mmCIF file with all atom_site columns, C-alpha atoms in Angstrom:
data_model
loop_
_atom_site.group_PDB
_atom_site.id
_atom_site.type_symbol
_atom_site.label_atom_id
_atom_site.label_alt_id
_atom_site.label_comp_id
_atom_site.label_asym_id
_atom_site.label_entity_id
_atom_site.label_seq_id
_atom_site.pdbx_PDB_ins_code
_atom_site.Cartn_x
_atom_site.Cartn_y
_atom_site.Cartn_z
_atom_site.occupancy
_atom_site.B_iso_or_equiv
_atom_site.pdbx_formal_charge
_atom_site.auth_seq_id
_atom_site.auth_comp_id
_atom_site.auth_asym_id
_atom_site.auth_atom_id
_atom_site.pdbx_PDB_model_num
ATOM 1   C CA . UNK Q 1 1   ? 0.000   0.000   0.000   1.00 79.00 ? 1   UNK Q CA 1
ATOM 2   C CA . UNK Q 1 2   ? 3.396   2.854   0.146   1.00 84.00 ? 2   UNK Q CA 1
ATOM 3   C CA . UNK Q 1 3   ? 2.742   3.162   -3.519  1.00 84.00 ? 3   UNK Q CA 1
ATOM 4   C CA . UNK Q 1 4   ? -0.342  4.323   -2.943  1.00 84.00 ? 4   UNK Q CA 1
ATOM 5   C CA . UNK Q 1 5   ? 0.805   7.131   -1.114  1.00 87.00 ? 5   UNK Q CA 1
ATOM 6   C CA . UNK Q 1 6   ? 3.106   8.745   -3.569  1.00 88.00 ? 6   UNK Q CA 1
ATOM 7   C CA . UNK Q 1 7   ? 2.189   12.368  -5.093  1.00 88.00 ? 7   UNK Q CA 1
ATOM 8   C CA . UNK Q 1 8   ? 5.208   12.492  -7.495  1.00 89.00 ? 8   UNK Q CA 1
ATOM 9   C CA . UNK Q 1 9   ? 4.873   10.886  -10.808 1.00 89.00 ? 9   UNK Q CA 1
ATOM 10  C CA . UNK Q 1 10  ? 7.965   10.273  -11.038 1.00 84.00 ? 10  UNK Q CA 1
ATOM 11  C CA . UNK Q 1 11  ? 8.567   8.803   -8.244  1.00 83.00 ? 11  UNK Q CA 1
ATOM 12  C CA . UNK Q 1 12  ? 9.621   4.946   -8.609  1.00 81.00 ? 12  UNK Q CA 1
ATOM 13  C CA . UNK Q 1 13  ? 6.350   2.608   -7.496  1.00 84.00 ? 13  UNK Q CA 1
ATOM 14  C CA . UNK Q 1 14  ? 4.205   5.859   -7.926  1.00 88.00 ? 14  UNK Q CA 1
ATOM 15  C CA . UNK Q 1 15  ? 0.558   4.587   -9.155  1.00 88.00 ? 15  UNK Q CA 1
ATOM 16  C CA . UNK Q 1 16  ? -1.557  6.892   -11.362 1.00 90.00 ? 16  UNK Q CA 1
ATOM 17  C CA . UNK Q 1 17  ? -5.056  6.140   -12.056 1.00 90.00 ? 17  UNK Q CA 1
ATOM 18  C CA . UNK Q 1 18  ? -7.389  6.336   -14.784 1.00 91.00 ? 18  UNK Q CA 1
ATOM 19  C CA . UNK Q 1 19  ? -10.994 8.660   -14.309 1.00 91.00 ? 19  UNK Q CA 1
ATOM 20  C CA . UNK Q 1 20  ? -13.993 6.884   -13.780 1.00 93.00 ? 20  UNK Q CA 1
ATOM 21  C CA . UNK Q 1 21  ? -13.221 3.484   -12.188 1.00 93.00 ? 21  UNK Q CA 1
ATOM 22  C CA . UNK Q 1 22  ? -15.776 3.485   -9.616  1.00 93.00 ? 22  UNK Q CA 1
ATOM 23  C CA . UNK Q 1 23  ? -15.742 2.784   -5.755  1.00 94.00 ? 23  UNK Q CA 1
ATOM 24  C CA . UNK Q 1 24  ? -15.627 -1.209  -6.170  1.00 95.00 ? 24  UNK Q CA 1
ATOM 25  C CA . UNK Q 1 25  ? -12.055 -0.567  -8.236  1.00 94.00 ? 25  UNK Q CA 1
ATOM 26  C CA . UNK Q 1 26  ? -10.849 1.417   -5.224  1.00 93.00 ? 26  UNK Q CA 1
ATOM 27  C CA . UNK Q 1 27  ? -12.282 -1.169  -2.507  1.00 94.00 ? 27  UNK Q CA 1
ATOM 28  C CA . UNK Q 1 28  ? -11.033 -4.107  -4.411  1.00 95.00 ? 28  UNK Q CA 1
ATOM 29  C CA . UNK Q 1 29  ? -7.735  -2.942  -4.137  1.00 93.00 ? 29  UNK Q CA 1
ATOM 30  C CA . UNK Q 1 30  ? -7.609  -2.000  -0.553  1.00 92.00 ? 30  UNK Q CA 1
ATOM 31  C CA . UNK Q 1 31  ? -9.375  -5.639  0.126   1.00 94.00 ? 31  UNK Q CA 1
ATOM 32  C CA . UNK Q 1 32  ? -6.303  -7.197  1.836   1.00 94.00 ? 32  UNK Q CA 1
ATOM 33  C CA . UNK Q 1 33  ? -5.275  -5.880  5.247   1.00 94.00 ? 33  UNK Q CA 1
ATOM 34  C CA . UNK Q 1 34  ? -2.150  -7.530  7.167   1.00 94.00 ? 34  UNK Q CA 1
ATOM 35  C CA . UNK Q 1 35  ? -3.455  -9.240  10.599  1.00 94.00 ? 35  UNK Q CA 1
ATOM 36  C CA . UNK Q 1 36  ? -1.525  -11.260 13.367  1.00 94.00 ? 36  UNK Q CA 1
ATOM 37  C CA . UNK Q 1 37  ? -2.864  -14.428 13.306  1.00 91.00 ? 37  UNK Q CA 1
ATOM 38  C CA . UNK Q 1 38  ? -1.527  -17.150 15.919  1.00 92.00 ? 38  UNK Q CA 1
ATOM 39  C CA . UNK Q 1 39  ? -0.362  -20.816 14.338  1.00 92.00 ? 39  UNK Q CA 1
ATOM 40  C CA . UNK Q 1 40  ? -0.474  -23.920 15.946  1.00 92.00 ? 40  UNK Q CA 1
ATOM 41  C CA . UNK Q 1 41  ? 2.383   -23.910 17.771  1.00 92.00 ? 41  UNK Q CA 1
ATOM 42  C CA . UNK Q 1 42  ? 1.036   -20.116 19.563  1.00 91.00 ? 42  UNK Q CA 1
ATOM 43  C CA . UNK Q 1 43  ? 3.829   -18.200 17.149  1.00 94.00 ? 43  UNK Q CA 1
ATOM 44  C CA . UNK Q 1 44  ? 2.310   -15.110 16.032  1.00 95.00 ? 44  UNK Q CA 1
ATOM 45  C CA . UNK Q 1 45  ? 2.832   -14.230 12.195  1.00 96.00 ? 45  UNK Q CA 1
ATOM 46  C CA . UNK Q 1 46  ? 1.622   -11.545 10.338  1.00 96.00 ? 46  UNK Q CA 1
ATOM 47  C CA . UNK Q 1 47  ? -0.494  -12.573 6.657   1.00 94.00 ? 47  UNK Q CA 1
ATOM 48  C CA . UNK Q 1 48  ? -2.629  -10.583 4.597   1.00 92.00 ? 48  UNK Q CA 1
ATOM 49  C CA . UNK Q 1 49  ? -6.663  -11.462 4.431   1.00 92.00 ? 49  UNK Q CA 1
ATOM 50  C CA . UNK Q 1 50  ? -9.195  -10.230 2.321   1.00 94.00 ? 50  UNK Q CA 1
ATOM 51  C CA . UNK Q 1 51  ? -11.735 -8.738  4.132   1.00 93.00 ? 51  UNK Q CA 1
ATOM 52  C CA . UNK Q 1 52  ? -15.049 -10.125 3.964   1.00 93.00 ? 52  UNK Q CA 1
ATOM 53  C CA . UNK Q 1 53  ? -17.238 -9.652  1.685   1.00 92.00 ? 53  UNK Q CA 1
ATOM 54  C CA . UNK Q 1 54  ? -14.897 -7.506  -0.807  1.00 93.00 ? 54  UNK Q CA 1
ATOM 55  C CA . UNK Q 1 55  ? -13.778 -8.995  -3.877  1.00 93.00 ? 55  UNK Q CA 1
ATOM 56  C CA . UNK Q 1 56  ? -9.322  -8.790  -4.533  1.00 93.00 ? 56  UNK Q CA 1
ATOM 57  C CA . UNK Q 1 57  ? -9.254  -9.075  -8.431  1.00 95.00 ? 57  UNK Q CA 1
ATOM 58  C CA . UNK Q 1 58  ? -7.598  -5.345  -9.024  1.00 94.00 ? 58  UNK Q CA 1
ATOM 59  C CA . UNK Q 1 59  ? -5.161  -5.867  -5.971  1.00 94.00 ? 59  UNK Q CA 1
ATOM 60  C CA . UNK Q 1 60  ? -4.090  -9.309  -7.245  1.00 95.00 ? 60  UNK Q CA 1
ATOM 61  C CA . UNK Q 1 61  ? -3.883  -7.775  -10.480 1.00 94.00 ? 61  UNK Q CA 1
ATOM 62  C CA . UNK Q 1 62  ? -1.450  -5.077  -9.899  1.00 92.00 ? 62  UNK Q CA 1
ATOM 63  C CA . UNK Q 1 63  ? 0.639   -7.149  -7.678  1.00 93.00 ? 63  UNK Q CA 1
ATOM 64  C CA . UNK Q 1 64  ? 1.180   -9.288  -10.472 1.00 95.00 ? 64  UNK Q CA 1
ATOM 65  C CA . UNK Q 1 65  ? 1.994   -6.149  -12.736 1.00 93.00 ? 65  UNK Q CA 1
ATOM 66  C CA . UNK Q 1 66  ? 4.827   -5.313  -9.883  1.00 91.00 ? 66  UNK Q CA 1
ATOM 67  C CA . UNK Q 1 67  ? 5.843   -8.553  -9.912  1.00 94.00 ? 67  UNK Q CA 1
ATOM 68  C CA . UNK Q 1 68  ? 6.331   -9.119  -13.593 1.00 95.00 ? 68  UNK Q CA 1
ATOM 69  C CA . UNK Q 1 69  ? 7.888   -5.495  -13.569 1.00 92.00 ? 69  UNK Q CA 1
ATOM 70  C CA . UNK Q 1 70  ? 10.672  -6.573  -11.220 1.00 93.00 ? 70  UNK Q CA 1
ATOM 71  C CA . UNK Q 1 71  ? 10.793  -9.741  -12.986 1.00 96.00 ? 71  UNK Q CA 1
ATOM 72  C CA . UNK Q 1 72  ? 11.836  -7.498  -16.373 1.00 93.00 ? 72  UNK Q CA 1
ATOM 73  C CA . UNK Q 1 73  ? 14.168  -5.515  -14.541 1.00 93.00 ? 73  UNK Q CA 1
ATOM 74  C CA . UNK Q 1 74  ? 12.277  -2.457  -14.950 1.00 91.00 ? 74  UNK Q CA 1
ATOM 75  C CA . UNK Q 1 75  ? 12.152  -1.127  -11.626 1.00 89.00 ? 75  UNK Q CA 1
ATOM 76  C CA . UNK Q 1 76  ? 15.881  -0.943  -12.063 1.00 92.00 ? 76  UNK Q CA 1
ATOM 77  C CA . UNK Q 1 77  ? 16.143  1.214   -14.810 1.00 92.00 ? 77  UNK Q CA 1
ATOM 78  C CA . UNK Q 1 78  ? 16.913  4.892   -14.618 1.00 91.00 ? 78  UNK Q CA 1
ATOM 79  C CA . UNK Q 1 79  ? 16.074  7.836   -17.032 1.00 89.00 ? 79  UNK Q CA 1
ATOM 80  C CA . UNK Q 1 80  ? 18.259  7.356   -19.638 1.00 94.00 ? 80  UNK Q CA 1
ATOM 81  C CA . UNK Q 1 81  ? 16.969  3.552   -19.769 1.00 94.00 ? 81  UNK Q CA 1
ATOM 82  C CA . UNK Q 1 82  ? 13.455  4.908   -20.328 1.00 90.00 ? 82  UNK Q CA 1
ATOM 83  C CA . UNK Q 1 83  ? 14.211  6.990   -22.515 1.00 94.00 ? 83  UNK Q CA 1
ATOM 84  C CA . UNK Q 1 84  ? 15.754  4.722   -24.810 1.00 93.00 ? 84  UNK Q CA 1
ATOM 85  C CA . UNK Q 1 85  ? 13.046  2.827   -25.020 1.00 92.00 ? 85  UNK Q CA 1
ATOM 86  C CA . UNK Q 1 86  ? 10.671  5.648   -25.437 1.00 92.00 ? 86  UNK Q CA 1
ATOM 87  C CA . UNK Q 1 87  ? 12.555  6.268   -28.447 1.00 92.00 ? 87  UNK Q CA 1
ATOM 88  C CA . UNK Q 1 88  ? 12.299  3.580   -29.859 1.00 88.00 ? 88  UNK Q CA 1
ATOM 89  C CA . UNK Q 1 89  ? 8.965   2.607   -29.808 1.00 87.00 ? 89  UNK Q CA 1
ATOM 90  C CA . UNK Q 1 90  ? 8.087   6.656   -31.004 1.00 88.00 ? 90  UNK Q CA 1
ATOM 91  C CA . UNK Q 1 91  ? 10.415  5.736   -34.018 1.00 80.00 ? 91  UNK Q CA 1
ATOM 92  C CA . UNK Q 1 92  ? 8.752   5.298   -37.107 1.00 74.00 ? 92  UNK Q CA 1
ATOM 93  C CA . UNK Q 1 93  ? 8.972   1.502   -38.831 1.00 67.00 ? 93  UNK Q CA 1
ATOM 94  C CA . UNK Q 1 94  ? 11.803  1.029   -41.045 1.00 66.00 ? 94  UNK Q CA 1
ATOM 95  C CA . UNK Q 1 95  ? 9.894   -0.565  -44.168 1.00 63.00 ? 95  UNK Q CA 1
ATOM 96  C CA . UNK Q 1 96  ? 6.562   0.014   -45.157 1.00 59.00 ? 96  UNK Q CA 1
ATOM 97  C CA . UNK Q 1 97  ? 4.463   -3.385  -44.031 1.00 53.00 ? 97  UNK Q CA 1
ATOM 98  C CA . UNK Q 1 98  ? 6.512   -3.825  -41.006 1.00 56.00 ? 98  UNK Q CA 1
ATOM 99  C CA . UNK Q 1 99  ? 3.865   -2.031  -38.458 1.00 54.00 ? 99  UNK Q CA 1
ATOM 100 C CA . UNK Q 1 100 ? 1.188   -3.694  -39.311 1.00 59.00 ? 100 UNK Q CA 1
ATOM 101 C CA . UNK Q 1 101 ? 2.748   -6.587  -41.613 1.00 67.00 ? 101 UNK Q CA 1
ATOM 102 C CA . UNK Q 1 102 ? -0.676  -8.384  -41.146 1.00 71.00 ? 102 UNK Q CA 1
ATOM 103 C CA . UNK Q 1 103 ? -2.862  -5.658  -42.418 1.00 71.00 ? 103 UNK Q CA 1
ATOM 104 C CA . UNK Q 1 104 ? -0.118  -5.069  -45.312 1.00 70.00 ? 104 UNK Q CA 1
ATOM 105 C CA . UNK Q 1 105 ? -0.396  -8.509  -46.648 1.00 70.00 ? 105 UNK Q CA 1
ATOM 106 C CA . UNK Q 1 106 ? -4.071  -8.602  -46.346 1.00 73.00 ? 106 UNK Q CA 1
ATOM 107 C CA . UNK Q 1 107 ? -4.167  -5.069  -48.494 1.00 73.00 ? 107 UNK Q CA 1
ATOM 108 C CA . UNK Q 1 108 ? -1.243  -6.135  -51.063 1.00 72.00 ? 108 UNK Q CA 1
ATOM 109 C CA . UNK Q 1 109 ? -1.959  -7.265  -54.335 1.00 69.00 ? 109 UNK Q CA 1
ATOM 110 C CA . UNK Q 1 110 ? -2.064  -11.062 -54.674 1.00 71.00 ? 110 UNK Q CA 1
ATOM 111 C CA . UNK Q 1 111 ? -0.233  -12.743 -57.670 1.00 72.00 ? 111 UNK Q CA 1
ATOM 112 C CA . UNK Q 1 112 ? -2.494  -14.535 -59.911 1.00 73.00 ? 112 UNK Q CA 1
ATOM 113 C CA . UNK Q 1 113 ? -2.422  -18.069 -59.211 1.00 74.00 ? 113 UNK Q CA 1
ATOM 114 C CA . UNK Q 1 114 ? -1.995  -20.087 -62.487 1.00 74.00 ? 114 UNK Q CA 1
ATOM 115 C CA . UNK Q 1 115 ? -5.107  -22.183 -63.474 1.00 74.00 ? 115 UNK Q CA 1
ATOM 116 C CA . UNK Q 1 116 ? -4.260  -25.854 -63.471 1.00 74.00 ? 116 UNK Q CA 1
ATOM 117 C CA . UNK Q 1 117 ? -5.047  -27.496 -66.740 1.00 71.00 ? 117 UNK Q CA 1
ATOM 118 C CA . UNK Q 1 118 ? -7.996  -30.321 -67.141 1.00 68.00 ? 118 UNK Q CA 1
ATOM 119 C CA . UNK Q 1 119 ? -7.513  -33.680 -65.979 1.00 68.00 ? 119 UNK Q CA 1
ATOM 120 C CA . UNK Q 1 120 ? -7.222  -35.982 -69.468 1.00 70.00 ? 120 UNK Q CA 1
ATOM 121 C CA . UNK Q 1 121 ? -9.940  -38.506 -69.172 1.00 65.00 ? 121 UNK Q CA 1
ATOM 122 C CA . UNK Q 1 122 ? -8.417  -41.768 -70.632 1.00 63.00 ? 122 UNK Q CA 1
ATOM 123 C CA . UNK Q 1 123 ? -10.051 -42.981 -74.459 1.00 62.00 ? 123 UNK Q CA 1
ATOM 124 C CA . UNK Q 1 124 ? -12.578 -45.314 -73.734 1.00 61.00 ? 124 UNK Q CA 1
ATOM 125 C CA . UNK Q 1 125 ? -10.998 -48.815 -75.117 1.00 62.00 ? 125 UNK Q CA 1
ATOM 126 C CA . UNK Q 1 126 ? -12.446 -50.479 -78.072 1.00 64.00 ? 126 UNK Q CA 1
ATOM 127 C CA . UNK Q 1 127 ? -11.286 -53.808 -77.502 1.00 65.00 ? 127 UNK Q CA 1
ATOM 128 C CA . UNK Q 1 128 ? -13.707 -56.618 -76.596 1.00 67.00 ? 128 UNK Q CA 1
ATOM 129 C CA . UNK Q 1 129 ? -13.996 -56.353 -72.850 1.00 64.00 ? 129 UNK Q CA 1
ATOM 130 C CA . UNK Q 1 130 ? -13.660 -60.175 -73.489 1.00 63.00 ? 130 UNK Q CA 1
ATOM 131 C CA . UNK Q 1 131 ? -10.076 -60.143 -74.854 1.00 65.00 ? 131 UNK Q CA 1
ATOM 132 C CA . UNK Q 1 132 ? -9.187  -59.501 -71.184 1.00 63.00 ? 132 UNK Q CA 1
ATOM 133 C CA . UNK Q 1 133 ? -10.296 -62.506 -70.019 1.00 63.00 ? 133 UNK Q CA 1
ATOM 134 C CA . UNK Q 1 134 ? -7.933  -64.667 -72.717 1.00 56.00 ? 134 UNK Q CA 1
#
């Protein structure tokens, strides 16, 4: 929940948030809260539960966003990695076809395919049928 807190948007694990997701958005990802809970043995541990009653898709959702993010190696990378790849992707495609390759070939110009020629039916044979059986 610290990234929640963050004003700065630039601010590494700073979370920005579209308009208009609603309440249930908001209370989905708050569902979780860290209690002590006592094992068997009488330890006490600390584990996150979802409140009841409140669903945890958009919380288990963004975790796995962080996750896959630090996975990546992207919460490593500083300005100069960002903006290298910020460049790249605002670079324009080297060949035309190669942005959208799959809506190029379906808009190119097919080759004609040659026609295949008729199958020769065999002459019918005028020999006695009966000859075969000599």
């Amino acid at each position: 929940y610290e990234f929640l807190k963050r004003d700065d948007p630039l601010a590494r694990g700073y979370v920005g948030f579209a308009r208009g997701l609603g309440i249930e958005y908001f209370e989905q990802l708050t569902s979780e809260r860290r209690e002590e809970v006592a094992t068997r043995g009488g330890r006490k541990v600390f584990r996150w539960t979802v409140r009841k009653g409140l669903a945890n898709e958009a919380l288990d959702t963004t975790n796995y966003a962080e996750a896959a993010a630090t996975l990546k190696g992207w919460t490593r990378w500083n300005d100069s990695d960002w903006e290298l790849l910020i460049a790249e992707r605002d670079a324009p495609p080297d060949a035309v076809g190669t942005q959208l390759d799959l809506e190029h070939q379906l808009l190119a110009a097919r080759p004609p395919t040659p026609s295949r020629p008729a199958a020769e039916t065999p002459p019918a044979s005028k020999a006695d049928p009966l000859d075969r059986l000599a």
